[in-house]
């Protein structure tokens, strides 16, 4: 199989971390492409008509896309440990919360990088940050117990989301008021899978 990816993408990183945590690197080749919201790489367009990363090219079926579909598929191949049935709805909700942080943060990045400065909307940026900030706060106050225990996809998603905030929106300081989550993240980023997938 081939994973169409891009190192800065937190959604792609979530899949790349999973590959390392489940020892599946020998089954999936990572193919890096350079793409923007204004010009999608032909490789990703051939796999995903929306042009969004990541996408997984399979030997025995059509390409699949959306990180949550890919992680669920790969976890199933690996034995199904990252989506525990005993806590499935909580894990899925935590993953969705982390993905919402990524969505808002990426929209902010696009606004700042691909729109002329005179056309950028500070109100829009603040509104997107509000979404991300509220989600971070909710994880810190309601979800910390779900970030401990056996590895699950919620932990991976949260770790990748927070690391993307550090990469693109460090000045916003998501750690302010979220001390418990910040301490968890400081430990999380020391995992081999996170070190190996850190954008350069």
PDB file of C-alpha atoms in Angstrom:
ATOM      1  CA  UNK A   1       0.000   0.000   0.000  1.00  0.00           C
ATOM      2  CA  UNK A   2       1.001   3.627  -0.424  1.00  0.00           C
ATOM      3  CA  UNK A   3       0.129   6.549   1.839  1.00  0.00           C
ATOM      4  CA  UNK A   4      -0.051   9.882   0.020  1.00  0.00           C
ATOM      5  CA  UNK A   5       1.141  12.321   2.645  1.00  0.00           C
ATOM      6  CA  UNK A   6       2.789  15.638   3.396  1.00  0.00           C
ATOM      7  CA  UNK A   7       5.009  16.112   6.471  1.00  0.00           C
ATOM      8  CA  UNK A   8       3.332  19.277   7.853  1.00  0.00           C
ATOM      9  CA  UNK A   9      -0.199  17.836   7.684  1.00  0.00           C
ATOM     10  CA  UNK A  10      -1.489  16.868  11.155  1.00  0.00           C
ATOM     11  CA  UNK A  11      -4.079  14.572   9.572  1.00  0.00           C
ATOM     12  CA  UNK A  12      -1.368  12.719   7.661  1.00  0.00           C
ATOM     13  CA  UNK A  13       0.830  12.682  10.745  1.00  0.00           C
ATOM     14  CA  UNK A  14      -1.930  10.910  12.673  1.00  0.00           C
ATOM     15  CA  UNK A  15      -1.771   8.069  10.151  1.00  0.00           C
ATOM     16  CA  UNK A  16       2.032   8.074  10.106  1.00  0.00           C
ATOM     17  CA  UNK A  17       2.158   7.810  13.897  1.00  0.00           C
ATOM     18  CA  UNK A  18      -0.295   4.913  13.774  1.00  0.00           C
ATOM     19  CA  UNK A  19       1.909   3.091  11.261  1.00  0.00           C
ATOM     20  CA  UNK A  20       4.831   3.302  13.658  1.00  0.00           C
ATOM     21  CA  UNK A  21       2.862   2.437  16.767  1.00  0.00           C
ATOM     22  CA  UNK A  22       1.401  -0.669  15.098  1.00  0.00           C
ATOM     23  CA  UNK A  23       4.620  -1.787  13.374  1.00  0.00           C
ATOM     24  CA  UNK A  24       3.065  -1.478   9.905  1.00  0.00           C
ATOM     25  CA  UNK A  25       5.778   0.534   8.198  1.00  0.00           C
ATOM     26  CA  UNK A  26       6.824  -2.488   6.170  1.00  0.00           C
ATOM     27  CA  UNK A  27       3.302  -2.701   4.710  1.00  0.00           C
ATOM     28  CA  UNK A  28       2.819   0.945   3.712  1.00  0.00           C
ATOM     29  CA  UNK A  29       5.113   3.161   1.631  1.00  0.00           C
ATOM     30  CA  UNK A  30       4.887   6.856   2.464  1.00  0.00           C
ATOM     31  CA  UNK A  31       4.774   9.064  -0.638  1.00  0.00           C
ATOM     32  CA  UNK A  32       5.318  12.753   0.072  1.00  0.00           C
ATOM     33  CA  UNK A  33       3.661  15.330  -2.145  1.00  0.00           C
ATOM     34  CA  UNK A  34       3.596  19.105  -2.071  1.00  0.00           C
ATOM     35  CA  UNK A  35       0.102  20.512  -2.313  1.00  0.00           C
ATOM     36  CA  UNK A  36      -1.791  23.672  -1.437  1.00  0.00           C
ATOM     37  CA  UNK A  37      -5.482  24.618  -1.277  1.00  0.00           C
ATOM     38  CA  UNK A  38      -4.959  26.519  -4.530  1.00  0.00           C
ATOM     39  CA  UNK A  39      -3.026  23.836  -6.424  1.00  0.00           C
ATOM     40  CA  UNK A  40      -3.511  20.182  -5.553  1.00  0.00           C
ATOM     41  CA  UNK A  41      -0.814  17.725  -6.551  1.00  0.00           C
ATOM     42  CA  UNK A  42      -1.984  15.390  -9.372  1.00  0.00           C
ATOM     43  CA  UNK A  43      -1.028  12.366  -7.265  1.00  0.00           C
ATOM     44  CA  UNK A  44      -3.470  13.244  -4.507  1.00  0.00           C
ATOM     45  CA  UNK A  45      -6.173  14.302  -6.977  1.00  0.00           C
ATOM     46  CA  UNK A  46      -5.997  10.873  -8.592  1.00  0.00           C
ATOM     47  CA  UNK A  47      -6.604   9.268  -5.193  1.00  0.00           C
ATOM     48  CA  UNK A  48      -8.985  11.788  -3.621  1.00  0.00           C
ATOM     49  CA  UNK A  49     -11.154  14.058  -5.798  1.00  0.00           C
ATOM     50  CA  UNK A  50     -11.162  16.733  -3.081  1.00  0.00           C
ATOM     51  CA  UNK A  51      -7.369  16.943  -3.206  1.00  0.00           C
ATOM     52  CA  UNK A  52      -7.047  16.541   0.559  1.00  0.00           C
ATOM     53  CA  UNK A  53      -4.251  14.662   2.301  1.00  0.00           C
ATOM     54  CA  UNK A  54      -3.893  11.873   3.346  1.00  0.00           C
ATOM     55  CA  UNK A  55      -5.064   9.135   1.010  1.00  0.00           C
ATOM     56  CA  UNK A  56      -4.264   5.449   1.088  1.00  0.00           C
ATOM     57  CA  UNK A  57      -3.691   3.511  -2.141  1.00  0.00           C
ATOM     58  CA  UNK A  58      -4.556  -0.130  -1.648  1.00  0.00           C
ATOM     59  CA  UNK A  59      -3.576  -3.171  -3.689  1.00  0.00           C
ATOM     60  CA  UNK A  60      -6.978  -4.813  -3.370  1.00  0.00           C
ATOM     61  CA  UNK A  61      -9.442  -1.957  -3.723  1.00  0.00           C
ATOM     62  CA  UNK A  62      -9.963   1.718  -4.490  1.00  0.00           C
ATOM     63  CA  UNK A  63      -8.082   4.426  -2.629  1.00  0.00           C
ATOM     64  CA  UNK A  64      -9.556   5.449   0.696  1.00  0.00           C
ATOM     65  CA  UNK A  65      -9.310   8.890   2.228  1.00  0.00           C
ATOM     66  CA  UNK A  66     -10.098  11.024   5.253  1.00  0.00           C
ATOM     67  CA  UNK A  67      -7.701  10.308   8.083  1.00  0.00           C
ATOM     68  CA  UNK A  68     -10.404   8.767  10.291  1.00  0.00           C
ATOM     69  CA  UNK A  69     -11.278   6.253   7.583  1.00  0.00           C
ATOM     70  CA  UNK A  70      -7.629   5.400   6.985  1.00  0.00           C
ATOM     71  CA  UNK A  71      -6.746   4.996  10.662  1.00  0.00           C
ATOM     72  CA  UNK A  72      -9.776   2.786  11.250  1.00  0.00           C
ATOM     73  CA  UNK A  73      -8.870   0.654   8.238  1.00  0.00           C
ATOM     74  CA  UNK A  74      -5.200   0.287   9.205  1.00  0.00           C
ATOM     75  CA  UNK A  75      -6.050  -0.416  12.826  1.00  0.00           C
ATOM     76  CA  UNK A  76      -8.350  -3.193  11.677  1.00  0.00           C
ATOM     77  CA  UNK A  77      -5.506  -4.708   9.646  1.00  0.00           C
ATOM     78  CA  UNK A  78      -3.213  -4.417  12.672  1.00  0.00           C
ATOM     79  CA  UNK A  79      -5.577  -6.238  14.995  1.00  0.00           C
ATOM     80  CA  UNK A  80      -7.980  -3.543  16.127  1.00  0.00           C
ATOM     81  CA  UNK A  81      -6.475  -2.226  19.358  1.00  0.00           C
ATOM     82  CA  UNK A  82      -6.671   1.550  18.842  1.00  0.00           C
ATOM     83  CA  UNK A  83     -10.472   1.683  18.693  1.00  0.00           C
ATOM     84  CA  UNK A  84     -11.415  -0.320  21.822  1.00  0.00           C
ATOM     85  CA  UNK A  85     -15.050  -1.406  21.739  1.00  0.00           C
ATOM     86  CA  UNK A  86     -15.427  -0.945  25.484  1.00  0.00           C
ATOM     87  CA  UNK A  87     -14.897   2.824  25.060  1.00  0.00           C
ATOM     88  CA  UNK A  88     -15.575   3.259  21.363  1.00  0.00           C
ATOM     89  CA  UNK A  89     -17.879   6.295  21.532  1.00  0.00           C
ATOM     90  CA  UNK A  90     -15.591   8.166  23.893  1.00  0.00           C
ATOM     91  CA  UNK A  91     -12.538   7.383  21.764  1.00  0.00           C
ATOM     92  CA  UNK A  92     -14.314   8.438  18.568  1.00  0.00           C
ATOM     93  CA  UNK A  93     -15.497  11.681  20.179  1.00  0.00           C
ATOM     94  CA  UNK A  94     -12.005  12.473  21.425  1.00  0.00           C
ATOM     95  CA  UNK A  95     -10.604  11.820  17.960  1.00  0.00           C
ATOM     96  CA  UNK A  96     -13.290  14.066  16.439  1.00  0.00           C
ATOM     97  CA  UNK A  97     -12.439  16.822  18.931  1.00  0.00           C
ATOM     98  CA  UNK A  98      -8.771  16.618  17.997  1.00  0.00           C
ATOM     99  CA  UNK A  99      -9.645  16.628  14.291  1.00  0.00           C
ATOM    100  CA  UNK A 100     -11.740  19.764  14.845  1.00  0.00           C
ATOM    101  CA  UNK A 101      -8.680  21.461  16.331  1.00  0.00           C
ATOM    102  CA  UNK A 102      -6.711  20.480  13.227  1.00  0.00           C
ATOM    103  CA  UNK A 103      -9.469  21.744  10.920  1.00  0.00           C
ATOM    104  CA  UNK A 104      -9.611  25.164  12.572  1.00  0.00           C
ATOM    105  CA  UNK A 105      -5.833  25.482  12.755  1.00  0.00           C
ATOM    106  CA  UNK A 106      -5.365  24.566   9.097  1.00  0.00           C
ATOM    107  CA  UNK A 107      -8.006  27.093   8.018  1.00  0.00           C
ATOM    108  CA  UNK A 108      -6.071  29.730   9.966  1.00  0.00           C
ATOM    109  CA  UNK A 109      -2.840  28.696   8.289  1.00  0.00           C
ATOM    110  CA  UNK A 110      -4.423  28.938   4.854  1.00  0.00           C
ATOM    111  CA  UNK A 111      -5.850  32.381   5.632  1.00  0.00           C
ATOM    112  CA  UNK A 112      -2.435  33.684   6.631  1.00  0.00           C
ATOM    113  CA  UNK A 113      -0.348  31.964   3.959  1.00  0.00           C
ATOM    114  CA  UNK A 114      -2.484  32.027   0.837  1.00  0.00           C
ATOM    115  CA  UNK A 115      -4.508  35.229   1.057  1.00  0.00           C
ATOM    116  CA  UNK A 116      -2.942  38.662   0.515  1.00  0.00           C
ATOM    117  CA  UNK A 117      -2.500  40.461   3.822  1.00  0.00           C
ATOM    118  CA  UNK A 118      -5.018  43.154   2.881  1.00  0.00           C
ATOM    119  CA  UNK A 119      -7.655  40.478   2.297  1.00  0.00           C
ATOM    120  CA  UNK A 120      -7.083  38.565   5.525  1.00  0.00           C
ATOM    121  CA  UNK A 121      -9.781  38.767   8.176  1.00  0.00           C
ATOM    122  CA  UNK A 122      -8.616  39.079  11.804  1.00  0.00           C
ATOM    123  CA  UNK A 123     -12.192  38.353  12.881  1.00  0.00           C
ATOM    124  CA  UNK A 124     -12.191  35.122  10.883  1.00  0.00           C
ATOM    125  CA  UNK A 125      -8.846  34.092  12.346  1.00  0.00           C
ATOM    126  CA  UNK A 126     -10.048  34.817  15.880  1.00  0.00           C
ATOM    127  CA  UNK A 127     -13.252  32.852  15.282  1.00  0.00           C
ATOM    128  CA  UNK A 128     -11.276  29.836  14.087  1.00  0.00           C
ATOM    129  CA  UNK A 129      -8.930  30.108  17.029  1.00  0.00           C
ATOM    130  CA  UNK A 130     -11.955  30.228  19.295  1.00  0.00           C
ATOM    131  CA  UNK A 131     -13.012  26.820  17.986  1.00  0.00           C
ATOM    132  CA  UNK A 132      -9.569  25.349  18.523  1.00  0.00           C
ATOM    133  CA  UNK A 133      -9.124  26.979  21.926  1.00  0.00           C
ATOM    134  CA  UNK A 134     -12.481  25.784  23.237  1.00  0.00           C
ATOM    135  CA  UNK A 135     -11.714  22.252  22.078  1.00  0.00           C
ATOM    136  CA  UNK A 136      -8.308  22.325  23.763  1.00  0.00           C
ATOM    137  CA  UNK A 137      -9.936  23.582  26.962  1.00  0.00           C
ATOM    138  CA  UNK A 138     -12.553  20.847  26.824  1.00  0.00           C
ATOM    139  CA  UNK A 139      -9.886  18.165  26.529  1.00  0.00           C
ATOM    140  CA  UNK A 140      -8.021  19.672  29.484  1.00  0.00           C
ATOM    141  CA  UNK A 141     -11.106  19.780  31.709  1.00  0.00           C
ATOM    142  CA  UNK A 142     -13.138  16.751  30.592  1.00  0.00           C
ATOM    143  CA  UNK A 143     -11.004  14.264  28.710  1.00  0.00           C
ATOM    144  CA  UNK A 144      -7.715  13.841  30.559  1.00  0.00           C
ATOM    145  CA  UNK A 145      -8.702  10.453  31.951  1.00  0.00           C
ATOM    146  CA  UNK A 146      -9.067   9.230  28.359  1.00  0.00           C
ATOM    147  CA  UNK A 147      -5.513  10.280  27.541  1.00  0.00           C
ATOM    148  CA  UNK A 148      -4.119   7.719  29.987  1.00  0.00           C
ATOM    149  CA  UNK A 149      -4.162   3.959  29.837  1.00  0.00           C
ATOM    150  CA  UNK A 150      -3.598   1.743  26.793  1.00  0.00           C
ATOM    151  CA  UNK A 151      -2.795   3.507  23.538  1.00  0.00           C
ATOM    152  CA  UNK A 152      -5.811   4.529  21.462  1.00  0.00           C
ATOM    153  CA  UNK A 153      -6.468   6.724  18.438  1.00  0.00           C
ATOM    154  CA  UNK A 154      -7.772   9.559  20.600  1.00  0.00           C
ATOM    155  CA  UNK A 155      -4.369   9.966  22.184  1.00  0.00           C
ATOM    156  CA  UNK A 156      -2.643   9.945  18.806  1.00  0.00           C
ATOM    157  CA  UNK A 157      -5.065  12.493  17.368  1.00  0.00           C
ATOM    158  CA  UNK A 158      -4.762  14.870  20.329  1.00  0.00           C
ATOM    159  CA  UNK A 159      -0.973  14.644  20.280  1.00  0.00           C
ATOM    160  CA  UNK A 160      -0.845  15.470  16.566  1.00  0.00           C
ATOM    161  CA  UNK A 161      -3.363  18.309  16.893  1.00  0.00           C
ATOM    162  CA  UNK A 162      -1.494  20.023  19.712  1.00  0.00           C
ATOM    163  CA  UNK A 163       1.832  19.602  17.937  1.00  0.00           C
ATOM    164  CA  UNK A 164       0.357  21.270  14.855  1.00  0.00           C
ATOM    165  CA  UNK A 165      -0.703  24.239  17.010  1.00  0.00           C
ATOM    166  CA  UNK A 166       2.915  24.468  18.124  1.00  0.00           C
ATOM    167  CA  UNK A 167       4.108  24.295  14.524  1.00  0.00           C
ATOM    168  CA  UNK A 168       1.819  26.936  12.999  1.00  0.00           C
ATOM    169  CA  UNK A 169       0.235  28.936  15.839  1.00  0.00           C
ATOM    170  CA  UNK A 170       2.736  28.887  18.669  1.00  0.00           C
ATOM    171  CA  UNK A 171       2.172  32.587  19.414  1.00  0.00           C
ATOM    172  CA  UNK A 172      -1.429  31.809  20.417  1.00  0.00           C
ATOM    173  CA  UNK A 173      -0.066  29.754  23.356  1.00  0.00           C
ATOM    174  CA  UNK A 174      -2.618  26.960  23.716  1.00  0.00           C
ATOM    175  CA  UNK A 175      -0.894  25.918  26.965  1.00  0.00           C
ATOM    176  CA  UNK A 176      -2.183  28.994  28.800  1.00  0.00           C
ATOM    177  CA  UNK A 177      -4.835  27.716  31.223  1.00  0.00           C
ATOM    178  CA  UNK A 178      -4.330  24.105  30.135  1.00  0.00           C
ATOM    179  CA  UNK A 179      -1.534  23.013  32.451  1.00  0.00           C
ATOM    180  CA  UNK A 180      -2.588  19.380  32.806  1.00  0.00           C
ATOM    181  CA  UNK A 181      -2.893  18.862  29.063  1.00  0.00           C
ATOM    182  CA  UNK A 182       0.395  20.686  28.475  1.00  0.00           C
ATOM    183  CA  UNK A 183       2.164  18.287  30.845  1.00  0.00           C
ATOM    184  CA  UNK A 184       0.639  15.308  29.063  1.00  0.00           C
ATOM    185  CA  UNK A 185       1.739  16.664  25.686  1.00  0.00           C
ATOM    186  CA  UNK A 186       5.278  17.256  26.908  1.00  0.00           C
ATOM    187  CA  UNK A 187       5.529  13.533  27.650  1.00  0.00           C
ATOM    188  CA  UNK A 188       3.650  12.472  24.528  1.00  0.00           C
ATOM    189  CA  UNK A 189       6.003  14.178  22.067  1.00  0.00           C
ATOM    190  CA  UNK A 190       8.877  12.102  23.439  1.00  0.00           C
ATOM    191  CA  UNK A 191       7.412   8.948  21.893  1.00  0.00           C
ATOM    192  CA  UNK A 192       9.543   7.501  19.116  1.00  0.00           C
ATOM    193  CA  UNK A 193       6.608   7.718  16.704  1.00  0.00           C
ATOM    194  CA  UNK A 194       6.196  11.441  17.319  1.00  0.00           C
ATOM    195  CA  UNK A 195       9.913  12.155  17.049  1.00  0.00           C
ATOM    196  CA  UNK A 196      10.105  10.201  13.769  1.00  0.00           C
ATOM    197  CA  UNK A 197       7.167  12.104  12.222  1.00  0.00           C
ATOM    198  CA  UNK A 198       8.030  15.628  13.393  1.00  0.00           C
ATOM    199  CA  UNK A 199       8.023  18.115  10.473  1.00  0.00           C
ATOM    200  CA  UNK A 200      11.461  19.496   9.721  1.00  0.00           C
TER     201      UNK A 200
END
